[in-house]
Short mmCIF file of C-alpha atoms and ligand atoms in Angstrom, two decimals:
data_model
loop_
_atom_site.label_atom_id
_atom_site.label_comp_id
_atom_site.label_asym_id
_atom_site.label_seq_id
_atom_site.Cartn_x
_atom_site.Cartn_y
_atom_site.Cartn_z
CA MET A 1430 111.49 -11.14 -11.40
CA ASN A 1431 108.05 -11.16 -10.24
CA SER A 1432 106.37 -14.45 -10.63
CA ARG A 1433 103.98 -13.84 -12.99
CA ARG A 1434 106.66 -13.10 -15.52
CA GLN A 1435 108.49 -15.99 -14.63
CA PHE A 1436 105.31 -18.27 -15.04
CA LEU A 1437 104.72 -16.83 -18.36
CA GLN A 1438 108.47 -17.16 -19.19
CA LYS A 1439 107.89 -21.02 -18.11
CA LEU A 1440 105.53 -20.77 -21.13
CA GLY A 1441 107.97 -19.83 -23.56
CA ILE A 1442 106.71 -16.50 -24.14
CA SER A 1443 109.04 -13.86 -24.72
CA ALA A 1444 110.24 -10.81 -23.14
CA LEU A 1445 108.42 -8.51 -25.86
CA ALA A 1446 105.09 -10.72 -25.53
CA LEU A 1447 104.99 -10.18 -22.04
CA GLN A 1448 104.62 -6.46 -22.51
CA PHE A 1449 101.30 -7.23 -24.31
CA ALA A 1450 100.40 -10.40 -22.19
CA PRO A 1451 96.80 -10.42 -21.08
CA LYS A 1452 96.38 -11.93 -17.38
CA VAL A 1453 94.17 -14.74 -18.60
CA TRP A 1454 96.18 -17.52 -20.33
CA ALA A 1455 93.33 -18.55 -22.31
CA SER A 1456 94.16 -22.20 -23.60
CA PRO A 1457 95.78 -22.24 -26.99
CA ALA A 1458 94.52 -24.87 -29.67
CA ALA A 1459 96.93 -28.16 -28.47
CA LYS A 1460 98.51 -27.87 -31.96
CA ASN A 1461 100.05 -24.45 -31.31
CA ILE A 1462 101.60 -25.79 -27.96
CA LYS A 1463 105.05 -25.40 -28.02
CA VAL A 1464 106.21 -29.05 -26.79
CA SER A 1465 109.21 -28.99 -24.23
CA ASP A 1466 112.80 -29.90 -24.74
CA GLY A 1467 112.71 -32.28 -22.05
CA LYS A 1468 111.24 -35.93 -22.00
CA VAL A 1469 107.48 -35.84 -22.21
CA LEU A 1470 105.50 -38.04 -19.83
CA ARG A 1471 103.18 -40.46 -21.84
CA VAL A 1472 100.27 -40.88 -19.88
CA ALA A 1473 97.18 -43.36 -19.68
CA ILE A 1474 93.94 -42.09 -17.91
CA MET A 1475 92.05 -44.81 -16.11
CA GLY A 1476 88.44 -43.87 -15.67
CA LEU A 1477 86.81 -41.71 -18.35
CA GLY A 1478 84.23 -40.08 -16.26
CA SER A 1479 83.69 -36.18 -15.49
CA TYR A 1480 87.07 -35.56 -13.98
CA GLY A 1481 89.05 -37.88 -16.24
CA THR A 1482 87.16 -35.86 -19.26
CA ARG A 1483 88.59 -32.71 -17.42
CA VAL A 1484 92.10 -34.01 -17.35
CA ALA A 1485 92.01 -35.19 -20.70
CA GLU A 1486 90.96 -31.62 -22.13
CA ALA A 1487 93.45 -29.67 -19.97
CA MET A 1488 96.39 -31.96 -21.46
CA GLN A 1489 96.05 -30.68 -24.71
CA SER A 1490 97.47 -27.61 -23.17
CA CYS A 1491 100.27 -29.26 -21.89
CA THR A 1492 104.19 -29.05 -22.90
CA ARG A 1493 105.68 -31.89 -20.87
CA ALA A 1494 103.09 -34.73 -20.94
CA LYS A 1495 100.72 -36.37 -23.29
CA LEU A 1496 97.57 -38.28 -23.39
CA VAL A 1497 98.98 -41.64 -25.21
CA GLY A 1498 96.34 -44.40 -23.68
CA LEU A 1499 92.90 -45.25 -22.17
CA ILE A 1500 91.63 -47.84 -19.65
CA SER A 1501 87.79 -47.99 -19.28
CA GLY A 1502 85.32 -50.44 -19.16
CA THR A 1503 83.11 -48.83 -21.73
CA PRO A 1504 84.52 -49.58 -25.22
CA SER A 1505 82.00 -46.97 -26.77
CA LYS A 1506 84.04 -44.43 -24.14
CA ILE A 1507 87.27 -45.78 -25.63
CA LYS A 1508 86.01 -45.24 -29.55
CA ALA A 1509 85.35 -41.78 -29.08
CA TRP A 1510 88.24 -40.91 -26.87
CA GLN A 1511 90.32 -42.64 -29.54
CA SER A 1512 89.16 -40.63 -32.27
CA LYS A 1513 89.10 -37.19 -30.33
CA TYR A 1514 92.53 -37.68 -28.91
CA GLY A 1515 94.27 -39.94 -31.72
CA ILE A 1516 94.98 -42.74 -29.27
CA ALA A 1517 96.45 -46.10 -30.70
CA ASP A 1518 94.43 -49.29 -30.45
CA LYS A 1519 97.38 -51.07 -28.60
CA ASN A 1520 97.29 -48.40 -26.33
CA CYS A 1521 93.76 -48.98 -24.95
CA TYR A 1522 92.89 -51.07 -22.08
CA ASN A 1523 89.77 -52.24 -19.84
CA TYR A 1524 89.53 -53.44 -16.00
CA GLU A 1525 90.78 -56.74 -16.57
CA ASN A 1526 93.49 -56.84 -19.13
CA PHE A 1527 95.41 -53.70 -18.29
CA ASP A 1528 97.96 -55.30 -16.38
CA GLN A 1529 99.12 -55.86 -19.76
CA ILE A 1530 100.38 -52.29 -20.08
CA LYS A 1531 103.72 -53.50 -18.39
CA ASN A 1532 104.55 -55.02 -21.86
CA ASN A 1533 103.88 -51.53 -23.46
CA PRO A 1534 106.97 -49.20 -23.94
CA ASP A 1535 104.89 -46.41 -24.99
CA ILE A 1536 103.07 -45.82 -21.81
CA ASP A 1537 105.50 -44.01 -18.91
CA ALA A 1538 102.27 -43.54 -16.20
CA VAL A 1539 98.84 -44.17 -15.64
CA TYR A 1540 96.55 -41.72 -14.12
CA VAL A 1541 93.50 -43.16 -11.77
CA ILE A 1542 90.56 -41.39 -11.96
CA THR A 1543 87.82 -43.73 -10.65
CA PRO A 1544 85.98 -43.94 -7.60
CA ASN A 1545 87.88 -43.35 -4.53
CA ALA A 1546 87.28 -47.25 -3.06
CA LEU A 1547 89.07 -48.44 -6.26
CA HIS A 1548 92.38 -46.56 -6.45
CA HIS A 1549 94.01 -48.82 -3.61
CA ASP A 1550 93.97 -52.03 -5.80
CA GLU A 1551 93.95 -50.26 -9.33
CA VAL A 1552 97.31 -48.37 -8.12
CA ILE A 1553 98.92 -51.39 -6.85
CA ARG A 1554 98.02 -53.66 -9.91
CA VAL A 1555 99.76 -50.30 -12.10
CA ALA A 1556 103.25 -50.41 -9.81
CA LYS A 1557 103.23 -54.13 -10.30
CA ALA A 1558 103.05 -53.45 -14.07
CA GLY A 1559 106.14 -51.21 -13.68
CA LYS A 1560 104.47 -47.81 -14.27
CA HIS A 1561 104.54 -44.69 -12.77
CA VAL A 1562 101.12 -44.19 -10.95
CA ILE A 1563 99.33 -40.68 -10.38
CA CYS A 1564 96.33 -41.17 -8.39
CA GLU A 1565 93.02 -38.82 -7.60
CA LYS A 1566 92.43 -37.27 -4.57
CA PRO A 1567 91.48 -38.89 -1.78
CA MET A 1568 94.44 -41.31 -2.57
CA ALA A 1569 92.49 -44.19 -0.62
CA ILE A 1570 89.67 -44.58 1.54
CA ASN A 1571 91.84 -45.15 5.01
CA PRO A 1572 95.38 -44.67 5.60
CA GLN A 1573 96.10 -48.30 5.96
CA GLU A 1574 95.28 -48.67 2.30
CA ALA A 1575 97.28 -45.58 1.55
CA GLN A 1576 100.49 -47.21 3.18
CA GLU A 1577 100.26 -50.16 1.39
CA MET A 1578 99.97 -48.43 -2.31
CA ILE A 1579 103.03 -46.26 -1.13
CA ASP A 1580 104.93 -49.63 -0.32
CA ALA A 1581 103.85 -51.31 -3.62
CA CYS A 1582 105.22 -48.24 -5.59
CA ASN A 1583 108.21 -47.95 -3.51
CA LYS A 1584 108.62 -52.05 -3.88
CA ALA A 1585 108.09 -51.63 -7.86
CA GLY A 1586 110.61 -48.43 -8.06
CA VAL A 1587 107.75 -46.42 -9.28
CA LYS A 1588 106.46 -42.92 -8.57
CA LEU A 1589 103.21 -42.52 -6.96
CA LEU A 1590 101.89 -38.88 -7.14
CA VAL A 1591 98.33 -37.43 -6.12
CA GLY A 1592 96.57 -34.91 -8.05
CA TYR A 1593 96.82 -32.04 -5.69
CA ARG A 1594 96.42 -29.65 -8.22
CA MET A 1595 96.38 -26.48 -6.05
CA HIS A 1596 99.93 -27.27 -4.96
CA PHE A 1597 100.75 -25.83 -8.32
CA GLU A 1598 98.49 -22.59 -8.20
CA PRO A 1599 100.06 -19.62 -8.63
CA HIS A 1600 97.74 -17.55 -6.20
CA THR A 1601 98.12 -20.48 -3.66
CA LEU A 1602 101.87 -20.36 -4.08
CA GLU A 1603 102.17 -16.75 -3.51
CA VAL A 1604 100.28 -16.80 -0.15
CA ILE A 1605 102.86 -20.00 0.89
CA ARG A 1606 105.67 -17.63 -0.29
CA MET A 1607 104.21 -14.75 1.87
CA ARG A 1608 103.76 -16.80 4.80
CA LYS A 1609 107.46 -18.36 4.33
CA ALA A 1610 108.57 -14.69 3.79
CA GLY A 1611 107.25 -13.80 7.39
CA GLU A 1612 105.08 -11.19 5.43
CA LEU A 1613 101.89 -12.24 7.52
CA GLY A 1614 104.00 -12.48 10.67
CA LYS A 1615 103.40 -15.47 13.19
CA ILE A 1616 100.61 -17.18 12.18
CA ARG A 1617 97.84 -17.66 14.67
CA PHE A 1618 94.57 -18.87 12.51
CA PHE A 1619 93.07 -20.53 9.44
CA GLN A 1620 89.65 -21.31 8.34
CA GLY A 1621 88.79 -23.54 5.63
CA LEU A 1622 85.32 -23.87 4.27
CA SER A 1623 84.79 -26.41 1.75
CA GLY A 1624 81.39 -27.66 0.21
CA PHE A 1625 78.79 -27.94 -2.07
CA THR A 1626 74.99 -29.05 -2.35
CA MET A 1627 74.96 -32.63 -3.84
CA GLY A 1628 72.49 -33.34 -6.18
CA GLY A 1629 72.03 -35.79 -8.85
CA ASP A 1630 71.40 -39.68 -8.84
CA PRO A 1631 70.79 -41.07 -5.21
CA ASN A 1632 72.58 -44.34 -6.53
CA GLN A 1633 75.71 -42.25 -7.46
CA TRP A 1634 78.89 -43.72 -6.00
CA ARG A 1635 79.89 -40.76 -4.31
CA LEU A 1636 76.59 -41.37 -1.90
CA ASN A 1637 77.72 -45.42 -1.63
CA LYS A 1638 80.15 -45.81 1.03
CA ALA A 1639 81.59 -49.36 -0.53
CA LEU A 1640 82.83 -46.92 -3.60
CA SER A 1641 83.27 -43.69 -1.62
CA GLY A 1642 84.54 -44.43 1.74
CA GLY A 1643 82.78 -41.50 3.26
CA GLY A 1644 80.67 -38.57 2.61
CA SER A 1645 81.87 -35.04 2.13
CA MET A 1646 85.00 -35.17 4.10
CA MET A 1647 86.58 -37.67 1.99
CA ASP A 1648 85.42 -35.82 -1.31
CA ILE A 1649 85.39 -32.02 -0.54
CA GLY A 1650 86.56 -31.70 3.29
CA ILE A 1651 90.08 -33.13 1.88
CA TYR A 1652 90.35 -29.73 0.62
CA SER A 1653 89.82 -27.91 3.94
CA VAL A 1654 92.20 -30.75 5.55
CA ASN A 1655 95.11 -30.55 2.85
CA GLY A 1656 94.97 -26.57 2.85
CA SER A 1657 95.18 -26.08 6.39
CA ARG A 1658 98.56 -27.81 5.95
CA TYR A 1659 100.33 -26.09 3.03
CA MET A 1660 98.65 -22.60 4.22
CA VAL A 1661 100.01 -22.80 7.77
CA GLY A 1662 103.03 -24.80 6.76
CA GLU A 1663 102.56 -27.47 9.30
CA ASP A 1664 100.80 -30.64 10.31
CA PRO A 1665 98.03 -30.78 13.01
CA THR A 1666 98.39 -32.51 16.41
CA TRP A 1667 94.96 -32.77 17.49
CA VAL A 1668 91.20 -32.54 16.15
CA THR A 1669 87.72 -32.34 17.39
CA ALA A 1670 84.82 -32.47 15.33
CA GLN A 1671 80.72 -32.47 15.36
CA GLU A 1672 78.60 -34.21 12.39
CA THR A 1673 75.13 -32.81 11.64
CA LYS A 1674 72.95 -34.71 9.03
CA THR A 1675 69.45 -33.28 7.76
CA ASP A 1676 68.67 -35.60 5.06
CA THR A 1677 69.40 -39.15 6.41
CA VAL A 1678 67.82 -40.86 3.22
CA LYS A 1679 70.02 -39.00 0.86
CA PHE A 1680 73.04 -39.38 3.33
CA LYS A 1681 72.89 -42.61 4.60
CA GLU A 1682 74.90 -44.50 7.47
CA GLY A 1683 78.75 -43.75 6.75
CA ILE A 1684 78.11 -40.98 4.47
CA ASP A 1685 78.47 -37.56 6.03
CA GLU A 1686 76.72 -34.51 5.22
CA THR A 1687 78.18 -31.85 7.56
CA ILE A 1688 81.01 -32.05 9.65
CA GLN A 1689 82.67 -29.20 11.31
CA PHE A 1690 85.86 -29.61 12.68
CA GLN A 1691 89.02 -27.88 14.66
CA MET A 1692 92.47 -28.48 14.59
CA GLY A 1693 95.50 -27.55 16.40
CA PHE A 1694 98.93 -27.32 15.53
CA PRO A 1695 102.46 -27.67 17.08
CA SER A 1696 103.06 -23.70 17.11
CA GLY A 1697 99.51 -23.07 18.62
CA VAL A 1698 97.67 -22.42 15.31
CA VAL A 1699 94.40 -23.21 15.62
CA ALA A 1700 91.99 -23.96 12.67
CA SER A 1701 88.02 -24.08 12.37
CA CYS A 1702 86.85 -26.01 9.09
CA LEU A 1703 83.41 -27.34 7.84
CA SER A 1704 83.06 -29.66 5.13
CA THR A 1705 79.34 -30.10 3.71
CA TYR A 1706 77.29 -31.72 0.79
CA ASN A 1707 74.77 -29.26 1.85
CA MET A 1708 75.51 -25.83 1.14
CA ASN A 1709 76.50 -23.85 -1.80
CA SER A 1710 79.84 -21.99 -3.04
CA LEU A 1711 81.97 -22.99 0.47
CA ASP A 1712 85.35 -22.79 -0.99
CA ARG A 1713 87.16 -20.34 1.34
CA PHE A 1714 90.40 -20.26 3.07
CA PHE A 1715 91.34 -17.47 5.52
CA LEU A 1716 94.72 -17.35 6.67
CA ASP A 1717 95.41 -14.96 9.78
CA GLY A 1718 98.87 -13.67 11.09
CA GLU A 1719 99.89 -11.15 13.53
CA LYS A 1720 101.00 -8.93 10.75
CA GLY A 1721 98.62 -9.89 8.04
CA TYR A 1722 96.00 -11.98 6.50
CA ALA A 1723 95.49 -13.80 3.22
CA GLU A 1724 91.68 -14.26 2.05
CA MET A 1725 91.31 -17.08 -0.99
CA TYR A 1726 87.86 -17.15 -2.33
CA PRO A 1727 87.35 -19.58 -4.67
CA ALA A 1728 90.17 -20.88 -3.31
CA THR A 1729 90.57 -24.65 -4.88
CA ASN A 1730 87.83 -24.67 -7.28
CA TYR A 1731 88.70 -25.20 -11.15
CA GLY A 1732 88.94 -21.34 -10.78
CA PRO A 1733 89.87 -18.54 -11.92
CA ILE A 1734 91.28 -18.51 -7.98
CA GLN A 1735 90.97 -15.65 -6.58
CA GLY A 1736 92.55 -13.69 -3.33
CA ARG A 1737 93.51 -10.72 -1.49
CA THR A 1738 95.68 -10.24 1.49
CA ASN A 1739 96.10 -6.88 3.58
CA LYS A 1740 98.59 -5.70 1.07
CA GLY A 1741 95.67 -6.26 -1.49
CA GLU A 1742 94.40 -7.99 -4.20
CA LEU A 1743 96.30 -11.10 -5.56
CA ASN A 1744 97.28 -10.97 -9.08
CA GLN A 1745 99.16 -14.19 -10.19
CA PRO A 1746 98.07 -15.81 -13.60
CA ILE A 1747 95.15 -17.51 -13.87
CA THR A 1748 95.88 -21.31 -14.92
CA ILE A 1749 94.30 -24.71 -16.50
CA HIS A 1750 95.20 -26.30 -12.79
CA GLN A 1751 95.67 -29.71 -14.49
CA ALA A 1752 97.72 -28.88 -17.25
CA VAL A 1753 100.19 -27.25 -14.86
CA GLN A 1754 99.97 -30.10 -12.77
CA MET A 1755 100.71 -32.67 -15.54
CA ASP A 1756 103.55 -30.58 -16.50
CA GLU A 1757 104.99 -30.14 -13.05
CA MET A 1758 104.51 -33.94 -12.52
CA ALA A 1759 106.42 -35.11 -15.85
CA ALA A 1760 109.67 -32.97 -14.15
CA ILE A 1761 108.96 -34.69 -10.73
CA ILE A 1762 109.46 -37.91 -12.59
CA PHE A 1763 112.18 -37.12 -15.00
CA ASP A 1764 114.22 -34.39 -13.49
CA GLY A 1765 113.53 -35.16 -10.05
CA LYS A 1766 111.97 -31.78 -9.46
CA GLN A 1767 111.15 -31.00 -5.64
CA PRO A 1768 107.93 -29.13 -6.02
CA GLU A 1769 107.22 -26.15 -3.79
CA VAL A 1770 104.37 -28.16 -1.88
CA PRO A 1771 104.83 -32.41 -1.86
CA VAL A 1772 102.43 -34.23 -4.12
CA ASP A 1773 103.43 -37.62 -3.24
CA GLY A 1774 102.05 -40.41 -1.62
CA TYR A 1775 102.92 -39.65 1.67
CA GLU A 1776 101.58 -36.19 1.54
CA ALA A 1777 97.91 -37.93 0.82
CA LEU A 1778 98.90 -40.53 3.91
CA LYS A 1779 98.67 -37.43 6.01
CA ASP A 1780 95.51 -36.12 4.94
CA LEU A 1781 93.92 -39.38 5.47
CA LYS A 1782 95.27 -39.64 8.94
CA ILE A 1783 93.66 -36.45 9.67
CA VAL A 1784 90.52 -37.42 8.12
CA ALA A 1785 90.34 -40.94 10.01
CA ALA A 1786 91.05 -38.73 13.02
CA ILE A 1787 88.08 -36.24 12.00
CA TYR A 1788 85.72 -39.27 11.70
CA GLU A 1789 86.86 -40.58 15.05
CA ALA A 1790 86.31 -37.60 16.73
CA ALA A 1791 83.05 -36.77 15.03
CA ARG A 1792 81.83 -40.56 16.36
CA THR A 1793 83.11 -40.49 19.97
CA GLY A 1794 83.32 -36.67 20.44
CA LYS A 1795 86.42 -36.68 22.09
CA LYS A 1796 89.34 -34.72 21.05
CA VAL A 1797 91.44 -37.00 19.17
CA GLU A 1798 95.53 -36.71 19.02
CA ILE A 1799 97.10 -37.10 15.59
CA ALA A 1800 100.68 -38.94 14.99
CA ILE A 1801 101.59 -38.09 11.74
P1 NAD B 1090 82.79 -40.12 -12.12
O1 NAD B 1090 81.69 -40.99 -11.68
O2 NAD B 1090 82.53 -39.08 -13.55
O3 NAD B 1090 83.79 -40.64 -12.98
C1 NAD B 1090 84.08 -42.37 -12.46
C2 NAD B 1090 84.90 -42.93 -13.72
O4 NAD B 1090 85.21 -44.32 -13.07
C3 NAD B 1090 83.61 -43.07 -14.58
O5 NAD B 1090 83.99 -43.17 -15.54
C4 NAD B 1090 83.21 -44.96 -14.23
O6 NAD B 1090 82.56 -45.44 -15.44
C5 NAD B 1090 84.34 -45.67 -13.76
N1 NAD B 1090 84.31 -46.28 -13.01
C6 NAD B 1090 85.38 -47.97 -13.31
N2 NAD B 1090 84.54 -48.71 -12.49
C7 NAD B 1090 83.97 -47.84 -11.62
C8 NAD B 1090 82.89 -48.35 -10.39
N3 NAD B 1090 82.52 -49.96 -10.09
N4 NAD B 1090 81.88 -47.58 -10.43
C9 NAD B 1090 81.56 -46.76 -10.43
N5 NAD B 1090 82.38 -46.07 -11.78
C10 NAD B 1090 83.44 -46.59 -12.24
O7 NAD B 1090 83.55 -39.60 -11.14
P2 NAD B 1090 84.81 -38.41 -11.12
O8 NAD B 1090 84.07 -37.16 -10.50
O9 NAD B 1090 85.40 -38.27 -12.57
O10 NAD B 1090 85.65 -38.71 -9.95
C11 NAD B 1090 86.94 -39.45 -10.11
C12 NAD B 1090 87.79 -39.49 -9.08
O11 NAD B 1090 88.34 -38.21 -9.37
C13 NAD B 1090 87.56 -39.40 -7.37
O12 NAD B 1090 88.41 -40.07 -6.85
C14 NAD B 1090 87.22 -37.97 -7.23
O13 NAD B 1090 87.45 -37.56 -6.05
C15 NAD B 1090 88.39 -37.56 -8.41
N6 NAD B 1090 88.01 -35.81 -8.50
C16 NAD B 1090 89.32 -35.11 -8.09
C17 NAD B 1090 89.04 -34.01 -8.79
C18 NAD B 1090 90.14 -32.65 -8.53
O14 NAD B 1090 89.78 -31.76 -8.84
N7 NAD B 1090 91.15 -32.85 -8.38
C19 NAD B 1090 87.89 -33.20 -9.14
C20 NAD B 1090 86.81 -34.33 -9.23
C21 NAD B 1090 86.94 -35.72 -9.00
#
């Protein structure tokens, strides 16, 4: 059975309907979604900003996850979201009182979607409240914080998952399948290009190191770091890196504008990557093997993801990434399902170790060994 058929069947679409099924999975109205027989993951979103808004919208298409709670410092946003999504007053919190969520039996998990530097304390507070945690990328701003978050969740006996939506994306999974099946031959090279032109308010948190933990590497370059690992199927053992900055007013000390970095992997694969806040439409992965290649462009944006290999265009279903992610996370939390590519805290810790090594290599000009 091909993966498109499997995917549509996962959505509950019958064999007859499959004959007429469009390539695009259009988002049906939430009321038409068939709720799964499995236990539904009841989620509170913390941080009602731009990505939180996207996740909430996407969750209207979920079959196993449901938005039931809100955590925000802005009462007017809470009111608007309550009426839009039908959220009960008793499931709404602010940043001062959300520890009380421990007394709320109607919330299973909190999805932390706030500025990067806040994730550490917020995740630990959620863990102490006894709720499962889903945290946005980058999970933390350095490996030490990431380790503390993992430890806190382990101690509390709750799951810690990270919003790595690409780990559930069908084109991405097909390339991984091809690589694992040997269809590309022995892998030799990966290229990852991740960037966009940063515009907008010069005072936004992404340009403030205290809240972001860094610049383009933390925000967008991490897609090439993480992508290199799932495309190659190994973790790098060394990095070299070079930083360039054209605008020292916009990108202050500690906020990297552009970093080129190279990585070496145990099998001898080499990677060449670019992370930037100063170039448009950079969202491309290229994986080269002795028997074939795969190119993804766009590789990580909200889609539609497109890709081709030496065998032709990839034709997997187009999905709403955040909806699939949340349904899959329900299965990970409740059924112990093992995803094809992990989305746990250890996965995020690896990425943060690599990012720290890239920053060190850019600062020192030296090749930095990574122990993962
Ligand atoms: P945003 O600025 O749009 O939203 C951030 C939210 O956090 C806002 O509602 C803001 O009010 C709230 N907040 C709480 N405390 C704050 C404080 N002290 N300072 C500033 N804001 C505070 O940002 P965003 O784009 O939604 O990003 C949030 C997180 O989601 C980041 O970690 C980012 O990396 C991640 N993200 C992930 C994806 C993805 O595709 N997985 C995409 C975008 C953003």
